[in-house]
Amino acid sequence: MTTGRFGYREIADELRDRIDSGALAPNAKVPGENELMATYGVEQPTARRALDVLENEGLIVVRRGAGTFVRGFRPIRRVSPDRLQEAVWSRGESVWTADDPDRRPDVRAIAVTREAPPASVSGALGLGEGEEVLVRRRTYAIEDRPVQLATSYYPAALVAGSPIGEEDTGPGGAYGRLADLGHKPIRFREEVRCRMPRTEEAEALHLAQGTPVIMIVRTAHTAEDVAVEVTEMVLDSASYVLEYRFTS
């Protein structure tokens, strides 16, 4: 039974404020259960629940035998629409360059297949009945931490025989190869929403319990308004800051 005026939510709020303000810096040790019990006059279950809240939010990590620490991972700042500018991929760079040129991702588990598209993808790409898509699935990791799952769909007939069907698409990635094929993407549409992860997503991204994901669906169009790519991205919400830049 909780004693004093503090409940686990109030304790979690105070600790979160200290983390957000920098008073508890990345990799700093977080007060343990015994210290929280003494500081706030609460019992062990209340102290434990307060720490569980922060762990589920991805703010702290438990290191066996060492204690609990503020997560040291610096969030990735995903900058749109800068990352999709032709000036980035046309010079052979990855779109990740616009996010943080000093933290290049490790691309893992690349799988390339040809298959029937989901109805939503078929509609977005304007495909007819029976038309297939070339699918590229991969996992991105930063500092050995999986942060994003990505699945890209291309009209199979459009990209047949191109490096888009290979693991390494070459300088500038798939957008560079689409340009080589005469289908340069110049307009992009992204839909963003937040949801809880599927079981396989939580496992692939090593998500703490209760951590939501950010889902971004991007459709790329040519100057003739032909859709040439649909990419579905699932991001670890604790690993990202989404930044959008606009002009009036």
Coordinates of N, CA and C in Angstrom, one line a residue:
M1 N 0.8 -1.2 0.0 CA 0.0 0.0 0.0 C 0.9 1.2 0.0
T2 N 0.6 2.2 -0.9 CA 1.4 3.4 -1.0 C 1.2 4.3 0.2
T3 N 2.3 4.9 0.8 CA 2.2 5.8 1.8 C 2.6 7.2 1.4
G4 N 2.3 8.2 2.2 CA 2.7 9.6 1.8 C 1.9 10.1 0.7
R5 N 2.3 11.2 0.1 CA 1.5 11.9 -1.0 C 1.8 11.4 -2.4
F6 N 2.9 10.6 -2.5 CA 3.3 10.3 -3.8 C 2.8 8.9 -4.3
G7 N 2.3 8.9 -5.5 CA 1.9 7.6 -6.2 C 3.0 7.4 -7.2
Y8 N 2.9 6.2 -7.9 CA 3.9 5.9 -8.8 C 4.0 6.8 -10.0
R9 N 2.8 7.3 -10.4 CA 2.8 8.3 -11.6 C 3.5 9.6 -11.2
E10 N 3.3 10.1 -10.0 CA 4.0 11.3 -9.6 C 5.5 11.1 -9.6
I11 N 5.9 10.0 -9.1 CA 7.4 9.7 -9.0 C 7.9 9.6 -10.5
A12 N 7.2 8.9 -11.3 CA 7.6 8.7 -12.7 C 7.7 10.1 -13.4
D13 N 6.7 11.0 -13.1 CA 6.7 12.3 -13.7 C 7.9 13.1 -13.3
E14 N 8.3 13.0 -12.0 CA 9.5 13.8 -11.5 C 10.8 13.2 -12.2
L15 N 10.9 11.9 -12.2 CA 12.1 11.4 -12.9 C 12.1 11.7 -14.3
R16 N 11.0 11.7 -15.0 CA 10.9 12.0 -16.4 C 11.4 13.5 -16.6
D17 N 10.9 14.4 -15.8 CA 11.3 15.8 -15.9 C 12.8 15.9 -15.7
R18 N 13.4 15.2 -14.8 CA 14.8 15.3 -14.6 C 15.6 14.7 -15.8
I19 N 15.0 13.7 -16.5 CA 15.7 13.2 -17.7 C 15.5 14.2 -18.8
D20 N 14.3 14.7 -19.0 CA 14.1 15.7 -20.1 C 14.9 17.0 -19.9
S21 N 15.1 17.4 -18.7 CA 15.9 18.6 -18.5 C 17.4 18.4 -18.5
G22 N 17.8 17.2 -18.5 CA 19.3 16.9 -18.5 C 19.8 16.7 -17.2
A23 N 19.0 16.9 -16.1 CA 19.5 16.7 -14.8 C 20.0 15.3 -14.6
L24 N 19.3 14.4 -15.2 CA 19.7 13.0 -15.3 C 20.2 12.8 -16.8
A25 N 21.5 12.9 -17.0 CA 22.0 12.8 -18.4 C 22.0 11.4 -19.0
P26 N 22.1 11.3 -20.3 CA 22.2 10.0 -20.9 C 23.3 9.1 -20.2
N27 N 23.0 7.9 -20.0 CA 23.8 6.9 -19.3 C 24.0 7.1 -17.8
A28 N 23.4 8.2 -17.2 CA 23.4 8.4 -15.8 C 22.6 7.3 -15.1
K29 N 23.1 7.0 -13.9 CA 22.4 6.0 -13.1 C 21.1 6.6 -12.5
V30 N 20.0 5.9 -12.6 CA 18.7 6.3 -12.1 C 18.5 5.8 -10.7
P31 N 17.9 6.6 -9.8 CA 17.7 6.1 -8.4 C 17.0 4.8 -8.4
G32 N 17.4 3.8 -7.6 CA 16.8 2.5 -7.6 C 15.6 2.5 -6.7
E33 N 15.1 1.3 -6.5 CA 13.9 1.1 -5.7 C 14.1 1.6 -4.3
N34 N 15.2 1.2 -3.7 CA 15.4 1.5 -2.3 C 15.5 3.0 -2.1
E35 N 16.2 3.7 -3.0 CA 16.4 5.2 -2.9 C 15.0 5.9 -3.1
L36 N 14.2 5.4 -4.0 CA 12.9 6.0 -4.3 C 12.0 5.8 -3.1
M37 N 12.1 4.6 -2.4 CA 11.3 4.4 -1.3 C 11.7 5.3 -0.1
A38 N 13.0 5.6 0.0 CA 13.4 6.5 1.1 C 13.1 7.9 0.8
T39 N 13.2 8.3 -0.5 CA 13.0 9.7 -0.9 C 11.6 10.1 -0.9
Y40 N 10.7 9.2 -1.3 CA 9.3 9.6 -1.5 C 8.4 9.0 -0.4
G41 N 9.0 8.1 0.5 CA 8.1 7.5 1.5 C 7.1 6.6 1.0
V42 N 7.5 5.8 0.0 CA 6.6 4.8 -0.6 C 7.1 3.4 -0.4
E43 N 6.2 2.4 -0.7 CA 6.6 1.0 -0.5 C 7.2 0.5 -1.9
Q44 N 7.8 -0.6 -1.8 CA 8.5 -1.2 -2.9 C 7.7 -1.3 -4.2
P45 N 6.4 -1.8 -4.1 CA 5.6 -1.9 -5.4 C 5.4 -0.6 -6.1
T46 N 5.3 0.5 -5.3 CA 5.1 1.8 -5.9 C 6.4 2.3 -6.6
A47 N 7.5 2.1 -5.9 CA 8.8 2.4 -6.5 C 9.0 1.6 -7.8
R48 N 8.7 0.4 -7.8 CA 8.9 -0.5 -8.9 C 8.0 -0.1 -10.1
R49 N 6.8 0.3 -9.8 CA 5.9 0.7 -10.9 C 6.3 2.0 -11.5
A50 N 6.9 2.9 -10.7 CA 7.4 4.1 -11.3 C 8.5 3.9 -12.3
L51 N 9.4 3.0 -11.9 CA 10.5 2.6 -12.9 C 10.0 1.9 -14.1
D52 N 9.0 1.0 -13.9 CA 8.4 0.3 -15.0 C 7.8 1.3 -16.0
V53 N 7.2 2.4 -15.6 CA 6.6 3.3 -16.5 C 7.7 3.9 -17.4
L54 N 8.8 4.3 -16.8 CA 9.9 4.9 -17.6 C 10.6 3.9 -18.5
E55 N 10.7 2.7 -18.0 CA 11.2 1.6 -18.9 C 10.4 1.4 -20.1
N56 N 9.1 1.3 -19.9 CA 8.1 1.1 -21.0 C 8.1 2.2 -21.9
E57 N 8.4 3.4 -21.5 CA 8.5 4.6 -22.4 C 9.8 4.7 -23.1
G58 N 10.7 3.8 -22.8 CA 12.0 3.7 -23.5 C 13.0 4.7 -23.0
L59 N 12.7 5.3 -21.8 CA 13.6 6.4 -21.3 C 14.8 5.8 -20.4
I60 N 14.6 4.6 -19.9 CA 15.6 4.0 -19.0 C 15.8 2.6 -19.4
V61 N 17.0 2.0 -19.1 CA 17.3 0.6 -19.4 C 17.9 0.0 -18.1
V62 N 17.5 -1.3 -18.0 CA 18.0 -2.0 -16.8 C 19.2 -2.9 -17.3
R63 N 20.4 -2.7 -16.6 CA 21.5 -3.5 -16.9 C 21.8 -4.5 -15.8
R64 N 21.6 -5.7 -16.1 CA 21.7 -6.7 -15.0 C 23.0 -6.6 -14.2
G65 N 22.9 -6.6 -12.9 CA 24.0 -6.6 -12.0 C 24.6 -5.2 -11.9
A66 N 24.1 -4.2 -12.6 CA 24.7 -2.8 -12.6 C 23.7 -1.8 -12.1
G67 N 22.4 -2.0 -12.4 CA 21.4 -1.0 -12.0 C 20.6 -0.5 -13.2
T68 N 19.9 0.6 -13.0 CA 19.1 1.2 -14.0 C 19.7 2.5 -14.4
F69 N 19.7 2.8 -15.8 CA 20.3 4.0 -16.3 C 19.5 4.7 -17.3
V70 N 19.7 6.0 -17.5 CA 19.0 6.7 -18.6 C 19.5 6.2 -19.9
R71 N 18.6 6.0 -20.8 CA 19.0 5.5 -22.1 C 20.0 6.4 -22.8
G72 N 21.1 5.9 -23.3 CA 22.1 6.7 -23.8 C 22.0 7.0 -25.3
F73 N 21.1 6.3 -26.0 CA 20.9 6.5 -27.4 C 20.4 7.8 -27.8
R74 N 21.1 8.5 -28.7 CA 20.6 9.9 -29.1 C 19.6 9.7 -30.3
P75 N 18.4 10.2 -30.1 CA 17.4 10.0 -31.1 C 17.8 10.5 -32.5
I76 N 17.3 9.8 -33.5 CA 17.6 10.1 -34.9 C 16.6 11.2 -35.3
R77 N 17.1 12.3 -35.8 CA 16.3 13.4 -36.3 C 16.0 13.2 -37.8
R78 N 14.8 12.8 -38.1 CA 14.4 12.5 -39.5 C 13.8 13.8 -40.1
V79 N 14.6 14.3 -41.0 CA 14.3 15.7 -41.6 C 13.6 15.6 -42.9
S80 N 12.3 16.0 -42.9 CA 11.5 16.1 -44.2 C 11.1 17.5 -44.5
P81 N 11.1 17.9 -45.8 CA 11.3 17.0 -46.9 C 12.7 17.0 -47.4
D82 N 13.7 17.6 -46.7 CA 15.1 17.7 -47.1 C 15.6 16.4 -47.6
R83 N 15.3 15.3 -46.9 CA 15.9 14.0 -47.2 C 15.5 13.4 -48.5
L84 N 14.4 13.9 -49.1 CA 13.9 13.4 -50.4 C 14.3 14.3 -51.6
Q85 N 15.1 15.4 -51.3 CA 15.5 16.3 -52.4 C 16.4 15.5 -53.4
E86 N 16.2 15.8 -54.7 CA 17.0 15.2 -55.7 C 18.5 15.5 -55.5
A87 N 18.8 16.6 -54.9 CA 20.2 17.0 -54.7 C 20.9 16.0 -53.8
V88 N 20.2 15.2 -53.0 CA 20.7 14.2 -52.1 C 21.0 13.0 -52.9
W89 N 20.0 12.3 -53.5 CA 20.2 11.0 -54.1 C 20.9 11.1 -55.5
S90 N 20.8 12.3 -56.2 CA 21.4 12.4 -57.5 C 22.9 12.4 -57.4
R91 N 23.4 12.8 -56.3 CA 24.9 12.8 -56.1 C 25.4 11.5 -55.5
G92 N 24.5 10.5 -55.5 CA 24.9 9.2 -55.0 C 24.8 8.9 -53.5
E93 N 24.2 9.9 -52.8 CA 24.0 9.8 -51.4 C 22.7 9.0 -51.0
S94 N 22.7 8.5 -49.8 CA 21.5 7.9 -49.2 C 20.6 9.1 -48.7
V95 N 19.3 8.8 -48.6 CA 18.4 9.9 -48.1 C 18.7 10.1 -46.6
W96 N 19.4 9.1 -45.9 CA 19.7 9.2 -44.5 C 20.7 10.3 -44.3
T97 N 21.4 10.7 -45.4 CA 22.5 11.8 -45.2 C 21.9 13.1 -44.7
A98 N 20.7 13.4 -45.1 CA 20.0 14.6 -44.7 C 19.6 14.6 -43.2
D99 N 19.5 13.4 -42.7 CA 19.1 13.2 -41.3 C 20.3 13.5 -40.4
D100 N 21.3 12.7 -40.6 CA 22.5 12.8 -39.8 C 23.7 12.2 -40.5
P101 N 24.5 13.0 -41.2 CA 25.6 12.5 -42.0 C 26.6 11.7 -41.2
D102 N 26.7 11.9 -39.9 CA 27.7 11.2 -39.1 C 27.2 9.9 -38.5
R103 N 25.9 9.6 -38.7 CA 25.4 8.3 -38.2 C 24.7 7.5 -39.3
R104 N 25.5 6.8 -40.1 CA 25.0 6.1 -41.2 C 24.4 4.8 -40.7
P105 N 23.3 4.3 -41.3 CA 22.7 3.1 -40.8 C 23.3 1.9 -41.3
D106 N 23.2 0.8 -40.6 CA 23.6 -0.5 -41.0 C 22.4 -1.2 -41.6
V107 N 22.4 -1.5 -42.8 CA 21.2 -2.2 -43.4 C 21.3 -3.7 -43.3
R108 N 20.3 -4.2 -42.6 CA 20.3 -5.7 -42.3 C 19.2 -6.4 -43.0
A109 N 19.3 -7.7 -43.1 CA 18.2 -8.6 -43.5 C 17.5 -8.1 -44.7
I110 N 18.3 -7.8 -45.8 CA 17.7 -7.4 -47.1 C 17.1 -8.6 -47.8
A111 N 15.8 -8.5 -48.2 CA 15.2 -9.5 -48.9 C 14.5 -8.9 -50.1
V112 N 14.7 -9.4 -51.3 CA 14.1 -8.9 -52.5 C 13.2 -10.1 -53.1
T113 N 12.0 -9.8 -53.3 CA 11.1 -10.8 -53.9 C 10.2 -10.2 -54.9
R114 N 9.5 -11.0 -55.7 CA 8.5 -10.6 -56.6 C 7.2 -11.3 -56.2
E115 N 6.1 -10.5 -56.0 CA 4.9 -11.1 -55.5 C 3.7 -10.3 -55.9
A116 N 2.5 -10.8 -55.5 CA 1.3 -10.1 -55.7 C 1.2 -9.0 -54.6
P117 N 0.8 -7.8 -55.0 CA 0.8 -6.7 -54.0 C -0.5 -6.7 -53.1
P118 N -0.4 -6.2 -51.9 CA -1.6 -5.9 -51.1 C -2.5 -4.9 -51.9
A119 N -3.7 -5.0 -51.6 CA -4.7 -4.2 -52.3 C -4.4 -2.7 -52.2
S120 N -4.0 -2.2 -51.0 CA -3.7 -0.8 -50.9 C -2.5 -0.4 -51.7
V121 N -1.5 -1.2 -51.9 CA -0.3 -0.9 -52.7 C -0.7 -1.0 -54.2
S122 N -1.5 -2.0 -54.6 CA -1.9 -2.1 -56.0 C -2.7 -0.8 -56.4
G123 N -3.6 -0.4 -55.5 CA -4.3 0.8 -55.8 C -3.5 2.1 -55.9
A124 N -2.5 2.2 -55.0 CA -1.6 3.4 -55.0 C -0.7 3.4 -56.2
L125 N -0.3 2.3 -56.7 CA 0.6 2.2 -57.9 C -0.2 2.1 -59.2
G126 N -1.5 2.0 -59.1 CA -2.4 2.0 -60.3 C -2.2 0.7 -61.1
L127 N -2.0 -0.4 -60.4 CA -1.7 -1.7 -61.1 C -3.0 -2.3 -61.5
G128 N -2.9 -3.1 -62.6 CA -4.1 -3.9 -63.1 C -4.1 -5.2 -62.4
E129 N -5.2 -5.9 -62.6 CA -5.4 -7.3 -62.0 C -4.3 -8.2 -62.5
G130 N -3.7 -8.9 -61.6 CA -2.6 -9.9 -61.9 C -1.2 -9.3 -62.0
E131 N -1.1 -7.9 -62.0 CA 0.2 -7.3 -62.1 C 1.0 -7.5 -60.8
E132 N 2.3 -7.8 -60.8 CA 3.1 -8.0 -59.6 C 3.9 -6.8 -59.3
V133 N 4.5 -6.9 -58.1 CA 5.4 -5.9 -57.6 C 6.7 -6.5 -57.2
L134 N 7.8 -5.8 -57.4 CA 9.1 -6.1 -56.8 C 9.1 -5.5 -55.4
V135 N 9.4 -6.4 -54.4 CA 9.4 -5.9 -53.0 C 10.8 -6.0 -52.4
R136 N 11.2 -4.9 -51.8 CA 12.4 -4.8 -51.0 C 12.1 -4.7 -49.5
R137 N 12.6 -5.6 -48.7 CA 12.4 -5.6 -47.3 C 13.7 -5.5 -46.6
R138 N 13.9 -4.6 -45.7 CA 15.1 -4.4 -44.9 C 14.9 -3.9 -43.6
T139 N 15.9 -4.0 -42.7 CA 16.0 -3.5 -41.4 C 17.1 -2.6 -41.3
Y140 N 16.9 -1.4 -40.7 CA 18.0 -0.4 -40.5 C 18.3 -0.4 -39.0
A141 N 19.6 -0.3 -38.7 CA 20.1 -0.2 -37.4 C 21.1 0.9 -37.3
I142 N 21.1 1.6 -36.1 CA 22.0 2.7 -35.8 C 22.7 2.3 -34.5
E143 N 24.0 2.3 -34.5 CA 24.8 2.0 -33.3 C 24.4 0.6 -32.8
D144 N 24.2 -0.3 -33.7 CA 23.8 -1.7 -33.4 C 22.4 -1.8 -32.8
R145 N 21.6 -0.8 -32.9 CA 20.2 -0.8 -32.4 C 19.3 -0.8 -33.6
P146 N 18.4 -1.8 -33.8 CA 17.4 -1.7 -34.9 C 16.4 -0.6 -34.6
V147 N 16.2 0.3 -35.6 CA 15.4 1.4 -35.4 C 14.3 1.5 -36.4
Q148 N 14.4 0.8 -37.5 CA 13.4 1.0 -38.6 C 13.2 -0.3 -39.4
L149 N 12.0 -0.7 -39.8 CA 11.7 -1.7 -40.7 C 11.1 -1.0 -42.0
A150 N 11.6 -1.4 -43.1 CA 11.1 -0.7 -44.4 C 10.8 -1.8 -45.4
T151 N 9.6 -1.6 -46.1 CA 9.2 -2.5 -47.2 C 8.8 -1.6 -48.3
S152 N 9.5 -1.7 -49.4 CA 9.3 -0.9 -50.6 C 8.7 -1.7 -51.7
Y153 N 7.7 -1.2 -52.4 CA 7.0 -1.9 -53.6 C 7.2 -1.1 -54.8
Y154 N 7.6 -1.8 -55.9 CA 7.7 -1.1 -57.3 C 7.0 -2.0 -58.3
P155 N 6.4 -1.4 -59.3 CA 5.8 -2.2 -60.3 C 6.8 -3.1 -61.0
A156 N 6.6 -4.4 -60.9 CA 7.6 -5.3 -61.4 C 8.0 -5.1 -62.8
A157 N 7.0 -4.8 -63.7 CA 7.3 -4.6 -65.1 C 8.2 -3.3 -65.3
L158 N 8.0 -2.3 -64.4 CA 8.7 -1.1 -64.6 C 10.2 -1.2 -64.3
V159 N 10.5 -2.0 -63.3 CA 11.9 -2.1 -62.8 C 12.6 -3.4 -63.2
A160 N 12.0 -4.2 -64.0 CA 12.5 -5.5 -64.4 C 13.9 -5.4 -65.0
G161 N 14.8 -6.2 -64.5 CA 16.2 -6.2 -65.0 C 17.1 -5.1 -64.4
S162 N 16.6 -4.2 -63.6 CA 17.4 -3.1 -63.0 C 18.0 -3.5 -61.7
P163 N 19.0 -2.8 -61.2 CA 19.6 -3.0 -59.9 C 18.6 -2.9 -58.7
I164 N 17.4 -2.4 -59.0 CA 16.5 -2.3 -57.9 C 16.1 -3.7 -57.4
G165 N 16.3 -4.7 -58.3 CA 16.0 -6.1 -57.9 C 17.2 -6.8 -57.3
E166 N 18.3 -6.1 -57.0 CA 19.5 -6.6 -56.4 C 19.6 -6.1 -54.9
E167 N 20.4 -6.7 -54.1 CA 20.5 -6.3 -52.7 C 21.1 -4.9 -52.7
D168 N 22.1 -4.6 -53.5 CA 22.8 -3.3 -53.6 C 22.3 -2.6 -54.8
T169 N 21.5 -1.5 -54.6 CA 20.9 -0.8 -55.7 C 21.9 0.2 -56.3
G170 N 23.1 0.4 -55.7 CA 24.1 1.3 -56.2 C 23.9 2.7 -55.7
P171 N 24.8 3.6 -56.1 CA 24.8 5.0 -55.6 C 23.5 5.7 -55.8
G172 N 23.0 6.4 -54.8 CA 21.7 7.1 -54.9 C 20.5 6.2 -54.7
G173 N 20.8 4.9 -54.5 CA 19.7 4.0 -54.1 C 18.7 3.8 -55.2
A174 N 17.5 3.4 -54.8 CA 16.4 3.1 -55.8 C 16.0 4.3 -56.6
Y175 N 16.0 5.5 -55.9 CA 15.6 6.7 -56.7 C 16.6 7.0 -57.8
G176 N 17.9 6.8 -57.6 CA 18.8 7.0 -58.6 C 18.6 6.0 -59.8
R177 N 18.2 4.8 -59.5 CA 17.9 3.8 -60.5 C 16.6 4.1 -61.2
L178 N 15.6 4.6 -60.5 CA 14.4 5.0 -61.2 C 14.6 6.1 -62.2
A179 N 15.5 7.0 -61.8 CA 15.9 8.1 -62.7 C 16.6 7.6 -63.9
D180 N 17.5 6.6 -63.7 CA 18.2 6.0 -64.9 C 17.2 5.3 -65.8
L181 N 16.1 4.8 -65.3 CA 15.1 4.2 -66.1 C 14.1 5.2 -66.8
G182 N 14.3 6.5 -66.5 CA 13.4 7.5 -67.1 C 12.2 7.7 -66.3
H183 N 12.2 7.3 -65.0 CA 11.0 7.5 -64.1 C 11.5 8.2 -62.8
K184 N 12.1 9.3 -63.0 CA 12.6 10.1 -61.8 C 11.5 10.5 -60.9
P185 N 11.6 10.2 -59.6 CA 10.5 10.6 -58.7 C 10.8 12.1 -58.3
I186 N 9.7 12.9 -58.4 CA 9.9 14.3 -58.1 C 8.9 14.8 -57.0
R187 N 7.8 14.0 -56.8 CA 6.8 14.4 -55.8 C 6.6 13.2 -54.9
F188 N 6.5 13.5 -53.6 CA 6.3 12.5 -52.6 C 5.1 12.8 -51.7
R189 N 4.4 11.8 -51.2 CA 3.4 12.0 -50.3 C 3.6 11.0 -49.1
E190 N 3.6 11.5 -47.9 CA 3.8 10.7 -46.7 C 2.6 10.8 -45.8
E191 N 2.1 9.6 -45.3 CA 1.1 9.5 -44.3 C 1.8 9.0 -43.1
V192 N 1.5 9.7 -41.9 CA 2.1 9.3 -40.7 C 1.1 9.0 -39.6
R193 N 1.3 7.9 -38.9 CA 0.4 7.6 -37.8 C 1.2 6.8 -36.8
C194 N 0.6 6.7 -35.6 CA 1.2 6.0 -34.5 C 0.3 4.9 -34.1
R195 N 0.9 3.8 -33.8 CA 0.1 2.6 -33.3 C 1.0 1.7 -32.5
M196 N 0.4 0.7 -31.9 CA 1.2 -0.3 -31.1 C 1.7 -1.3 -32.1
P197 N 2.9 -1.8 -31.9 CA 3.5 -2.7 -32.8 C 2.9 -4.1 -32.9
R198 N 3.0 -4.7 -34.1 CA 2.7 -6.2 -34.2 C 3.8 -7.0 -33.4
T199 N 3.5 -8.2 -33.1 CA 4.4 -9.0 -32.4 C 5.8 -9.1 -33.1
E200 N 5.7 -9.4 -34.4 CA 6.9 -9.5 -35.1 C 7.7 -8.2 -35.2
E201 N 7.0 -7.1 -35.3 CA 7.7 -5.8 -35.3 C 8.4 -5.5 -34.0
A202 N 7.7 -5.8 -32.9 CA 8.3 -5.6 -31.6 C 9.6 -6.4 -31.4
E203 N 9.5 -7.7 -31.9 CA 10.7 -8.5 -31.8 C 11.8 -8.0 -32.7
A204 N 11.5 -7.7 -33.9 CA 12.6 -7.2 -34.8 C 13.2 -5.9 -34.4
L205 N 12.5 -5.0 -33.7 CA 13.0 -3.7 -33.3 C 13.5 -3.8 -31.8
H206 N 13.3 -4.9 -31.2 CA 13.7 -5.1 -29.8 C 13.1 -4.0 -28.9
L207 N 11.7 -3.9 -29.1 CA 11.0 -2.8 -28.4 C 10.7 -3.2 -26.9
A208 N 10.8 -2.2 -26.0 CA 10.4 -2.4 -24.7 C 8.9 -2.5 -24.7
Q209 N 8.3 -3.3 -23.7 CA 6.9 -3.4 -23.6 C 6.2 -2.1 -23.5
G210 N 5.1 -1.9 -24.3 CA 4.4 -0.6 -24.2 C 4.9 0.4 -25.2
T211 N 6.0 0.2 -25.9 CA 6.5 1.2 -26.8 C 5.8 1.2 -28.1
P212 N 5.2 2.3 -28.5 CA 4.5 2.3 -29.8 C 5.5 2.5 -31.0
V213 N 5.0 2.3 -32.2 CA 5.8 2.6 -33.4 C 5.1 3.7 -34.2
I214 N 6.0 4.3 -35.0 CA 5.5 5.3 -35.9 C 5.5 4.7 -37.3
M215 N 4.3 4.7 -38.0 CA 4.2 4.1 -39.3 C 4.1 5.2 -40.3
I216 N 5.0 5.2 -41.3 CA 5.0 6.2 -42.4 C 4.9 5.5 -43.7
V217 N 3.9 5.9 -44.5 CA 3.7 5.3 -45.8 C 4.0 6.4 -46.8
R218 N 5.0 6.2 -47.7 CA 5.4 7.2 -48.7 C 5.1 6.6 -50.1
T219 N 4.5 7.5 -50.9 CA 4.3 7.2 -52.3 C 5.1 8.2 -53.1
A220 N 5.9 7.7 -54.1 CA 6.7 8.6 -54.9 C 6.1 8.6 -56.3
H221 N 6.0 9.9 -56.9 CA 5.4 10.1 -58.2 C 6.4 10.7 -59.1
T222 N 6.3 10.5 -60.4 CA 7.1 11.2 -61.5 C 6.4 12.5 -61.8
A223 N 7.1 13.2 -62.7 CA 6.6 14.5 -63.2 C 5.2 14.3 -63.9
E224 N 5.1 13.1 -64.5 CA 3.8 12.8 -65.2 C 2.7 12.3 -64.2
D225 N 3.0 12.3 -62.9 CA 2.1 11.9 -61.8 C 1.9 10.4 -61.8
V226 N 2.9 9.7 -62.2 CA 2.8 8.2 -62.2 C 3.5 7.7 -60.9
A227 N 2.8 6.9 -60.1 CA 3.3 6.4 -58.9 C 4.3 5.3 -59.2
V228 N 5.5 5.4 -58.7 CA 6.5 4.4 -59.0 C 7.1 3.7 -57.8
E229 N 6.7 4.1 -56.6 CA 7.1 3.4 -55.4 C 6.2 3.7 -54.3
V230 N 5.9 2.6 -53.5 CA 5.2 2.8 -52.2 C 6.2 2.2 -51.2
T231 N 6.5 2.9 -50.1 CA 7.3 2.4 -49.1 C 6.6 2.5 -47.7
E232 N 6.5 1.4 -47.0 CA 6.0 1.4 -45.7 C 7.1 1.2 -44.7
M233 N 7.2 2.2 -43.8 CA 8.3 2.3 -42.8 C 7.7 2.2 -41.4
V234 N 8.3 1.3 -40.6 CA 7.8 1.1 -39.2 C 9.0 1.6 -38.3
L235 N 8.8 2.7 -37.5 CA 9.9 3.3 -36.8 C 9.7 3.0 -35.3
D236 N 10.8 2.7 -34.6 CA 10.8 2.7 -33.1 C 10.6 4.1 -32.6
S237 N 9.4 4.4 -32.0 CA 9.1 5.8 -31.7 C 10.1 6.4 -30.6
A238 N 10.7 5.5 -29.8 CA 11.7 6.0 -28.8 C 13.0 6.4 -29.5
S239 N 13.2 6.1 -30.7 CA 14.5 6.3 -31.4 C 14.4 7.5 -32.3
Y240 N 13.3 8.1 -32.5 CA 13.1 9.2 -33.5 C 12.6 10.5 -33.0
V241 N 13.0 11.6 -33.7 CA 12.3 12.9 -33.7 C 12.0 13.2 -35.1
L242 N 10.7 13.4 -35.4 CA 10.3 13.8 -36.8 C 10.3 15.3 -37.0
E243 N 11.2 15.8 -37.9 CA 11.3 17.2 -38.1 C 10.8 17.5 -39.5
Y244 N 9.9 18.5 -39.6 CA 9.4 19.0 -40.9 C 9.7 20.4 -41.1
R245 N 10.2 20.7 -42.3 CA 10.6 22.1 -42.6 C 9.7 22.6 -43.7
F246 N 9.2 23.8 -43.6 CA 8.3 24.4 -44.5 C 8.7 25.9 -44.8
T247 N 8.3 26.3 -45.9 CA 8.4 27.8 -46.3 C 7.0 28.3 -46.5
S248 N 6.8 29.6 -46.2 CA 5.4 30.2 -46.4 C 5.3 30.8 -47.8

